[in-house]
């Protein structure tokens, strides 16, 4: 069985980002970058499936600039077998990303494609679902548990009302939520070994996909600031504040 | 400009989010509200009462992405906009529908600036993107919490459509959280608890205070991961987005990813031992101290003041 995992390099999730004053975007120069956390859970899920005898080969694909090699190396160190970087310096829309991934799926014919449910930069939460449409495969998004059952998968998903379990035939697309697993930190020997694993760098033009953006981002602005509040000294004061607020609410 | 809105529902009841999506979507044009359910009759009745709805359409089926996207792609031909709530169904199906129609969706919209202009938060709400969509059809998900609900009192006609599609993925089971508290995404008051509660039993302190205030219960990822609260109570970047009039955060530090879910709250109260916690800094009112002492006292004091909802 072959598992393909798509991963994204993003501004590290612990960094407090800064919006550029001219409205053109978020400052990324000199900012720490790392693998999108949800993608890390997807990689870990693939490695665990493989360790349980369900994956002979794990292929990692990332789309981005040359430096995105570093997140592929991280995934290889976690236990994946080979990597593909689709190299582009352009910021692509999710639909273009999904189209590129659909080409890779066509070439690689994986039984399972795993992705993070969303990237913590644009917070889109699109690509897995789009890829599922383009590749005409069933999908299970926001997965918190994946089981291989016969020729299919049983996936528990985190939904608005709690949890839901879907059964889907393979090949299938699954997007990872945070409670799916705890991603491992690769030990140094694995990191060394990752460097000798195959990593193909392919220019984006090779795929013949129309990458022109469909939407225009007019500007990126900082969110509205909250006015700083105050600290009260006693429960009595706090209760009075809450009682007052609730009373006003009812007056609405 | 015609608009198709996908209704959210659970256990045969129209979800409170739908009234908000309808009110927002009706600023774009007349709304047809689609109810996809095995038994749509009761849901369609409440859907028809929402003001701004021209017509309710019902379709037999399940909210499973693959079949639902196929059904919606057939219907979409007749509309300029297809709109869903940015809940778990909308997030699941709208991007799939978009790729089927070769369109780029605009999702998690918090403000409609005009027919083709929308605001959506990025970077866990630390930046806001203004997007223009000039495609000939627009696929949107909206954050229900950012919009006011539509009024009732309407009696729109209900029309049953055929077009059942077999889903490839099959629903095996649903594990839902039994709770009589308010709907988190649309509640007027939310009481949230963090990892500091220490156990599922202790988390009842939060639930009891919520009950007294007629509030919904929220939790941090850390509290959910520890098993103190169910996953559908999680508030934040990965959980639900809330915009209550009042949010009471108990033993919550205020990590970026949690704050992502509460930016729409009008007033924030924080109870924390740490005066430097980001949520304390952000709150309108903070009380520094041990929640295990404060919450019972607060509950008693609210009783004394006669606060009850
Ligand atoms: C990709 C990603 C997505 C995430 N998404 C979410 C999300 O959607 N929602 C979310 O909540 N988190 C999310 N997180 C996790 C987030 O980063 C934090 O880890 C989490 O919010 C912390 O939860 P907490 O406030 O309960 O715990 P902590 O950060 O440990 O804070 C506990 C707080 O309790 C206080 N405290 C301790 N004892 C007491 C006491 N006796 N009385 C009063 N106060 C006390 C402490 O001072 C502290 O401020 C995400 C993380 C990542 C990486």
Coordinates of N, CA and C in Angstrom, one line a residue, chain A residues 13-14 16 26 70 76 81 124 128 171 178 194 201 208 229 232 246 249:
Chain A
X13 N 3.8 28.1 14.2 CA 2.6 28.5 14.9 C 2.8 29.2 16.2
X14 N 4.0 29.2 16.7 CA 4.2 30.0 18.0 C 4.6 31.4 17.8
X16 N 4.2 35.2 16.9 CA 3.1 36.2 16.8 C 3.4 37.1 15.6
X26 N 1.7 39.8 5.5 CA 2.2 39.5 6.8 C 3.7 39.4 6.6
X70 N 13.2 21.8 3.6 CA 13.5 21.5 5.1 C 12.3 20.8 5.7
X76 N 10.8 13.1 6.2 CA 11.6 11.9 5.9 C 12.2 11.4 7.1
X81 N 9.5 7.8 3.1 CA 10.5 7.1 2.3 C 11.1 8.0 1.2
X124 N -7.3 28.1 5.4 CA -8.3 27.9 4.4 C -9.2 26.6 4.7
X128 N -7.6 19.3 0.9 CA -8.0 17.9 0.9 C -9.3 17.7 0.2
X171 N -9.2 3.9 -3.0 CA -8.4 5.0 -2.5 C -9.2 6.1 -1.9
X178 N -6.0 17.6 15.1 CA -4.9 17.6 16.1 C -4.9 16.4 17.0
X194 N 17.7 10.9 6.8 CA 16.8 11.5 5.9 C 17.5 12.2 4.7
X201 N 13.2 17.4 -6.9 CA 12.8 18.8 -7.0 C 12.3 19.0 -8.4
X208 N 2.0 21.7 -16.1 CA 1.0 22.2 -17.0 C -0.3 22.5 -16.4
X229 N -8.6 46.2 29.6 CA -9.6 46.3 30.7 C -8.9 46.5 32.0
X232 N -10.1 43.5 38.9 CA -10.9 43.8 40.1 C -10.3 43.0 41.3
X246 N -25.3 41.0 32.5 CA -26.4 40.1 32.1 C -27.7 40.9 32.1
X249 N -28.1 42.7 29.0 CA -28.3 41.8 27.9 C -29.8 41.5 27.8

